[in-house]
Amino acid sequence: MAQVLRRLRSSQPVARFQRCCGLFPAAEEGAGDGLAGTVGGGDHLQARDTCPGSSPARQRLPEANGVKSSPQPQIVMYIGQVTKDILKWPRPHSPPVVKLEMRAEYGMPSTHAMAATSISFTFCIATINQNKYSLALGLMAAFVFSTLVCLSRLYTGMHTVLDVIGGTLISAALIALTYPAWDIIDHLMLTSPFCPILSIVVPLLLCYNYPKLEDYSPTRADTTTVLGAGAGATIGFWLNNLYAAPNYPNESLHLNLPPISEMMMVVLAKFLVGVFILLVTRYFIKGMALRVLCSRYQVSVNNLEARRRLEIEVPYKFITYSSVGFSATVLVPLVHDLLGLI
């Protein structure tokens, strides 16, 4: 068993998978297709993967849906990032692996694998009674999606096979452990008067007490970003539940779809409007938070080292992305409604 784990943790299986996909170091014969550059330590690569921008949130679904207010993504991200900084397992070595990304953080577990598994299977399980599709079809779609994300982390050379397997298993365990309490958690998060306070205080305490490292790592900043966005979105769902009328009945959803061309135009318009609002929110709130905090601690806004200090990084990231999360769940749907895009 120990030998199997060592093999899964090594870089060789990742390198072999990349070669099977046609990805070679530029120095190797058969490269030359522009997929990668040299693989020396810290050398720049000619390609890198990109991720699409996030789409704005829709207006709330009924409470019985359960997937909207679940804190599952925040829990997964926090546990995954903390585990990385506790275990301190390195990422695959280059060479033999071709690195298509450069990240300063550790590898085990893969938070991409954790997030893909958690989000896809949580969405499937929580909506199975709300939509007319079979459980088998939903589970198959969730499996395919999470598998593709896991394979992409191997292809980019960012994780070993064991990192990906570990992340998937952690998410599966978290889903199994929290599933019996999903309805209770949703009810409390949507109706409790203490929800806004707890949504801010608990994530902030977790971020301020994040494990300290000898060298700087972006994991604390990434974790604060996710927890902040989740806190803002949760408060938005809570307000929507108190003051906004539901868009859909609590029975199974019956969708009357418009013609495909009309639907695509509406979806594109909603996406562009939502992204514009979120970018504007992020720009102004981030600038204001940084100026206030840097003025408070008498440092320059352009001082990157100062911005990485705990007392500046955590509050400015949290304020910025909690505002983004709140805008996505409250402001964006209101603007959509005003523009007749609902």
Coordinates of C-alpha atoms in Angstrom, one line a residue, residues 22-340:
G22 CA 0.9 15.3 -26.7
L23 CA 2.5 17.7 -24.2
F24 CA 6.3 17.6 -24.3
P25 CA 9.0 19.8 -23.0
A26 CA 10.3 22.1 -25.7
A27 CA 13.8 20.5 -25.5
E28 CA 12.4 17.0 -26.2
E29 CA 12.0 15.7 -29.8
G30 CA 8.4 15.9 -30.9
A31 CA 7.7 19.1 -29.2
G32 CA 7.7 22.2 -31.4
D33 CA 3.9 22.7 -31.4
G34 CA 4.1 25.6 -29.1
L35 CA 2.4 23.8 -26.2
A36 CA 5.2 24.3 -23.7
G37 CA 8.5 26.0 -23.1
T38 CA 11.6 24.8 -21.4
V39 CA 11.2 23.0 -18.1
G40 CA 14.2 24.2 -16.1
G41 CA 13.6 25.5 -12.6
G42 CA 11.6 28.7 -12.9
D43 CA 11.8 29.0 -16.7
H44 CA 8.9 30.7 -18.4
L45 CA 6.5 28.5 -20.4
Q46 CA 5.0 29.4 -23.7
A47 CA 1.5 28.3 -22.7
R48 CA -0.7 28.6 -19.7
D49 CA -4.3 27.6 -19.0
T50 CA -6.9 30.1 -18.5
C51 CA -10.2 30.0 -16.7
P52 CA -13.5 31.7 -17.8
G53 CA -15.0 34.5 -15.9
S54 CA -17.7 33.8 -13.5
S55 CA -21.3 34.5 -14.4
P56 CA -23.6 36.5 -12.2
A57 CA -25.9 34.8 -9.8
R58 CA -29.6 34.5 -10.6
Q59 CA -32.3 35.6 -8.3
R60 CA -33.1 33.2 -5.5
L61 CA -34.8 29.8 -5.9
P62 CA -37.2 28.5 -3.3
E63 CA -35.7 27.5 0.1
A64 CA -36.3 23.8 -0.6
N65 CA -33.8 23.9 -3.4
G66 CA -31.0 23.9 -0.8
V67 CA -28.1 24.5 -3.1
K68 CA -28.2 28.3 -3.1
S69 CA -27.5 28.9 0.6
S70 CA -25.3 25.9 1.3
P71 CA -21.9 26.9 2.7
Q72 CA -20.4 23.8 1.2
P73 CA -17.9 25.6 -1.2
Q74 CA -16.6 27.8 1.6
I75 CA -16.1 24.8 3.9
V76 CA -14.4 22.8 1.1
M77 CA -12.0 25.7 0.2
Y78 CA -11.0 26.4 3.8
I79 CA -10.3 22.8 4.7
G80 CA -8.4 22.2 1.4
Q81 CA -6.3 25.3 1.7
V82 CA -5.5 24.7 5.4
T83 CA -4.6 21.1 4.7
K84 CA -2.2 22.3 2.0
D85 CA -0.3 24.5 4.4
I86 CA -0.2 21.9 7.2
L87 CA 1.0 19.0 5.0
K88 CA 3.3 21.2 2.9
W89 CA 3.6 18.5 0.1
P90 CA 5.3 19.9 -3.0
R91 CA 3.8 20.1 -6.4
P92 CA 5.1 17.8 -9.2
H93 CA 8.7 18.4 -10.1
S94 CA 9.7 20.0 -13.4
P95 CA 11.3 18.2 -15.1
P96 CA 9.9 15.7 -15.9
V97 CA 6.6 17.5 -15.6
V98 CA 5.8 20.4 -17.9
K99 CA 4.3 23.2 -15.8
L100 CA 1.6 25.2 -17.5
E101 CA 1.0 27.3 -14.4
M102 CA 3.2 28.7 -11.7
R103 CA 1.8 28.7 -8.2
A104 CA 3.7 29.4 -4.9
E105 CA 1.4 27.2 -2.8
Y106 CA 1.6 23.6 -1.9
G107 CA -0.1 20.7 -3.7
M108 CA -2.0 18.3 -1.4
P109 CA -5.0 18.2 -1.8
S110 CA -6.1 19.7 -5.1
T111 CA -8.7 22.3 -4.2
H112 CA -9.8 22.3 -7.9
A113 CA -10.7 18.7 -7.5
M114 CA -12.4 19.4 -4.2
A115 CA -14.4 22.3 -5.6
A116 CA -15.5 20.4 -8.7
T117 CA -16.6 17.3 -6.8
S118 CA -18.3 19.3 -4.1
I119 CA -20.2 21.8 -6.4
S120 CA -21.3 19.3 -9.1
F121 CA -22.5 16.5 -6.7
T122 CA -24.0 19.0 -4.2
F123 CA -26.0 20.6 -7.0
C124 CA -27.1 17.3 -8.4
I125 CA -28.3 15.9 -5.0
A126 CA -29.9 19.2 -3.9
T127 CA -31.9 19.7 -7.1
I128 CA -32.9 16.2 -8.0
N129 CA -36.4 16.7 -6.6
Q130 CA -36.8 20.1 -8.1
N131 CA -36.1 19.3 -11.8
K132 CA -37.3 16.6 -14.1
Y133 CA -34.1 14.6 -14.7
S134 CA -33.1 11.2 -13.4
L135 CA -30.7 10.7 -10.5
A136 CA -28.5 8.5 -12.7
L137 CA -28.2 11.2 -15.4
G138 CA -27.4 13.9 -12.8
L139 CA -24.7 11.8 -11.1
M140 CA -23.2 10.9 -14.5
A141 CA -23.0 14.6 -15.4
A142 CA -21.4 15.4 -12.0
F143 CA -18.9 12.6 -12.4
V144 CA -17.9 13.7 -16.0
F145 CA -17.5 17.3 -14.9
S146 CA -15.4 16.5 -11.8
T147 CA -13.3 14.0 -13.8
L148 CA -12.5 16.6 -16.5
V149 CA -11.5 19.1 -13.9
C150 CA -9.2 16.5 -12.2
L151 CA -7.6 15.5 -15.4
S152 CA -7.0 19.2 -16.3
R153 CA -5.0 19.6 -13.1
L154 CA -2.8 16.7 -14.2
Y155 CA -2.5 18.0 -17.7
T156 CA -1.3 21.4 -16.4
G157 CA 1.2 19.7 -14.2
M158 CA -0.1 21.3 -11.1
H159 CA -0.9 18.2 -9.1
T160 CA 0.1 14.6 -8.6
V161 CA -2.4 11.8 -9.0
L162 CA -2.6 11.5 -5.2
D163 CA -3.3 15.2 -4.8
V164 CA -6.4 14.8 -7.1
I165 CA -7.6 11.6 -5.5
G166 CA -7.1 13.1 -2.0
G167 CA -9.1 16.2 -2.9
T168 CA -11.9 14.1 -4.4
L169 CA -12.2 11.9 -1.4
I170 CA -12.2 14.8 1.1
S171 CA -15.1 16.4 -0.8
A172 CA -17.0 13.1 -0.9
A173 CA -16.5 12.7 2.8
L174 CA -17.7 16.2 3.5
I175 CA -20.8 15.7 1.4
A176 CA -21.7 12.5 3.2
L177 CA -21.1 14.1 6.6
T178 CA -23.1 17.3 6.0
Y179 CA -25.9 15.9 3.8
P180 CA -28.3 15.0 6.7
A181 CA -28.1 18.7 7.9
W182 CA -28.5 20.4 4.6
D183 CA -32.2 21.3 5.1
I184 CA -31.6 22.5 8.7
I185 CA -28.6 24.6 7.6
D186 CA -30.5 26.2 4.7
H187 CA -33.5 27.0 6.9
L188 CA -31.3 28.7 9.5
M189 CA -29.2 30.6 7.0
L190 CA -32.3 31.9 5.2
T191 CA -34.5 32.7 8.3
S192 CA -32.3 33.3 11.4
P193 CA -31.9 36.9 12.4
F194 CA -28.3 36.0 13.4
C195 CA -27.4 34.9 9.9
P196 CA -25.8 38.2 8.7
I197 CA -23.7 38.5 11.9
L198 CA -22.5 34.9 11.8
S199 CA -21.9 35.1 8.1
I200 CA -19.3 37.9 8.7
V201 CA -17.8 37.0 12.1
V202 CA -17.2 33.3 11.5
P203 CA -15.3 33.6 8.2
L204 CA -13.3 36.5 9.5
L205 CA -12.2 34.6 12.6
L206 CA -11.2 31.7 10.3
C207 CA -9.2 34.0 8.0
Y208 CA -7.4 35.8 10.9
N209 CA -6.5 32.5 12.5
Y210 CA -5.2 30.9 9.3
P211 CA -2.0 28.8 9.8
K212 CA 1.1 31.0 9.7
L213 CA 3.8 30.1 7.2
E214 CA 7.5 31.0 7.2
D215 CA 7.3 32.2 3.6
Y216 CA 4.4 34.0 2.0
S217 CA 1.8 31.9 0.3
P218 CA -1.3 33.1 -1.7
T219 CA -3.5 30.4 0.1
R220 CA -4.6 32.8 2.8
A221 CA -5.6 35.4 0.3
D222 CA -7.4 32.9 -1.9
T223 CA -9.2 31.5 1.1
T224 CA -10.3 35.0 2.3
T225 CA -11.5 35.7 -1.2
V226 CA -13.8 32.6 -1.3
L227 CA -15.0 33.1 2.3
G228 CA -15.7 36.8 1.7
A229 CA -17.7 36.1 -1.5
G230 CA -19.6 33.4 0.3
A231 CA -20.4 35.7 3.2
G232 CA -21.7 38.4 0.9
A233 CA -23.8 35.9 -1.1
T234 CA -25.2 34.4 2.1
I235 CA -26.4 37.8 3.3
G236 CA -27.9 38.5 -0.1
F237 CA -29.8 35.2 0.0
W238 CA -31.0 36.0 3.5
L239 CA -32.3 39.5 2.4
N240 CA -33.9 38.0 -0.7
N241 CA -35.7 35.5 1.4
L242 CA -37.0 38.2 3.7
Y243 CA -38.1 40.8 1.2
A244 CA -38.2 39.4 -2.3
A245 CA -40.9 37.3 -3.8
P246 CA -39.7 33.9 -5.1
N247 CA -39.4 33.6 -8.9
Y248 CA -40.5 30.0 -9.0
P249 CA -43.1 27.9 -7.1
N250 CA -41.9 25.4 -4.6
E251 CA -43.2 22.5 -6.7
S252 CA -41.1 20.9 -9.4
L253 CA -39.8 23.4 -11.9
H254 CA -41.7 23.5 -15.2
L255 CA -39.6 25.5 -17.6
N256 CA -41.3 27.0 -20.7
L257 CA -38.2 27.8 -22.8
P258 CA -38.4 30.6 -25.4
P259 CA -36.8 30.1 -28.9
I260 CA -33.2 29.3 -28.6
S261 CA -32.0 32.5 -30.4
E262 CA -34.1 34.7 -28.0
M263 CA -32.9 32.7 -25.0
M264 CA -29.2 33.1 -26.0
M265 CA -29.6 36.8 -26.4
V266 CA -31.2 37.2 -23.0
V267 CA -28.5 35.0 -21.4
L268 CA -25.7 37.0 -23.0
A269 CA -27.2 40.3 -22.0
K270 CA -27.7 39.1 -18.4
F271 CA -24.1 37.8 -18.3
L272 CA -22.6 41.1 -19.7
V273 CA -24.7 43.3 -17.4
G274 CA -23.8 41.1 -14.4
V275 CA -20.1 41.0 -15.1
F276 CA -20.0 44.7 -15.6
I277 CA -21.7 45.4 -12.2
L278 CA -19.4 43.0 -10.4
L279 CA -16.2 44.4 -12.0
V280 CA -17.3 48.0 -11.1
T281 CA -18.1 46.9 -7.5
R282 CA -14.8 45.2 -7.2
Y283 CA -12.8 48.1 -8.6
F284 CA -14.3 50.8 -6.3
I285 CA -14.6 48.7 -3.1
K286 CA -11.1 47.3 -3.5
G287 CA -9.6 50.8 -4.0
M288 CA -11.5 52.3 -1.1
A289 CA -10.6 49.4 1.3
L290 CA -6.9 49.5 0.3
R291 CA -6.7 53.3 0.7
V292 CA -8.4 53.3 4.1
L293 CA -6.3 50.4 5.5
C294 CA -3.0 51.6 4.1
S295 CA -3.7 55.1 5.5
R296 CA -4.5 53.5 8.9
Y297 CA -1.2 51.6 9.0
Q298 CA 0.8 54.4 7.2
V299 CA 2.0 52.4 4.2
S300 CA 1.9 53.0 0.5
V301 CA -1.0 51.4 -1.5
N302 CA 1.6 50.3 -4.0
N303 CA 3.7 48.5 -1.4
L304 CA 3.1 44.8 -2.3
E305 CA 4.8 43.5 0.8
A306 CA 2.7 45.7 3.1
R307 CA -0.5 44.6 1.3
R308 CA 0.4 41.0 2.2
R309 CA 0.4 41.7 5.9
L310 CA -2.3 40.0 7.9
E311 CA -3.9 43.2 9.1
I312 CA -4.2 44.6 5.6
E313 CA -4.7 41.5 3.3
V314 CA -7.5 39.8 5.2
P315 CA -9.8 42.8 5.7
Y316 CA -9.3 44.3 2.2
K317 CA -9.9 40.9 0.5
F318 CA -12.9 40.1 2.7
I319 CA -14.5 43.5 2.3
T320 CA -13.9 43.5 -1.5
Y321 CA -15.3 40.1 -2.2
S322 CA -18.1 40.1 0.3
S323 CA -19.3 43.2 -1.6
V324 CA -19.0 41.3 -4.9
G325 CA -20.9 38.4 -3.4
F326 CA -23.7 40.7 -2.1
S327 CA -23.9 42.5 -5.4
A328 CA -24.2 39.2 -7.3
T329 CA -27.1 38.1 -5.3
V330 CA -29.0 41.4 -4.7
L331 CA -27.8 44.2 -7.0
V332 CA -27.4 42.2 -10.2
P333 CA -30.9 40.6 -10.0
L334 CA -32.5 44.0 -9.3
V335 CA -30.8 45.5 -12.3
H336 CA -31.9 42.5 -14.4
D337 CA -35.4 43.1 -13.3
L338 CA -35.3 46.8 -14.1
L339 CA -34.0 46.0 -17.6
G340 CA -36.6 43.4 -18.1

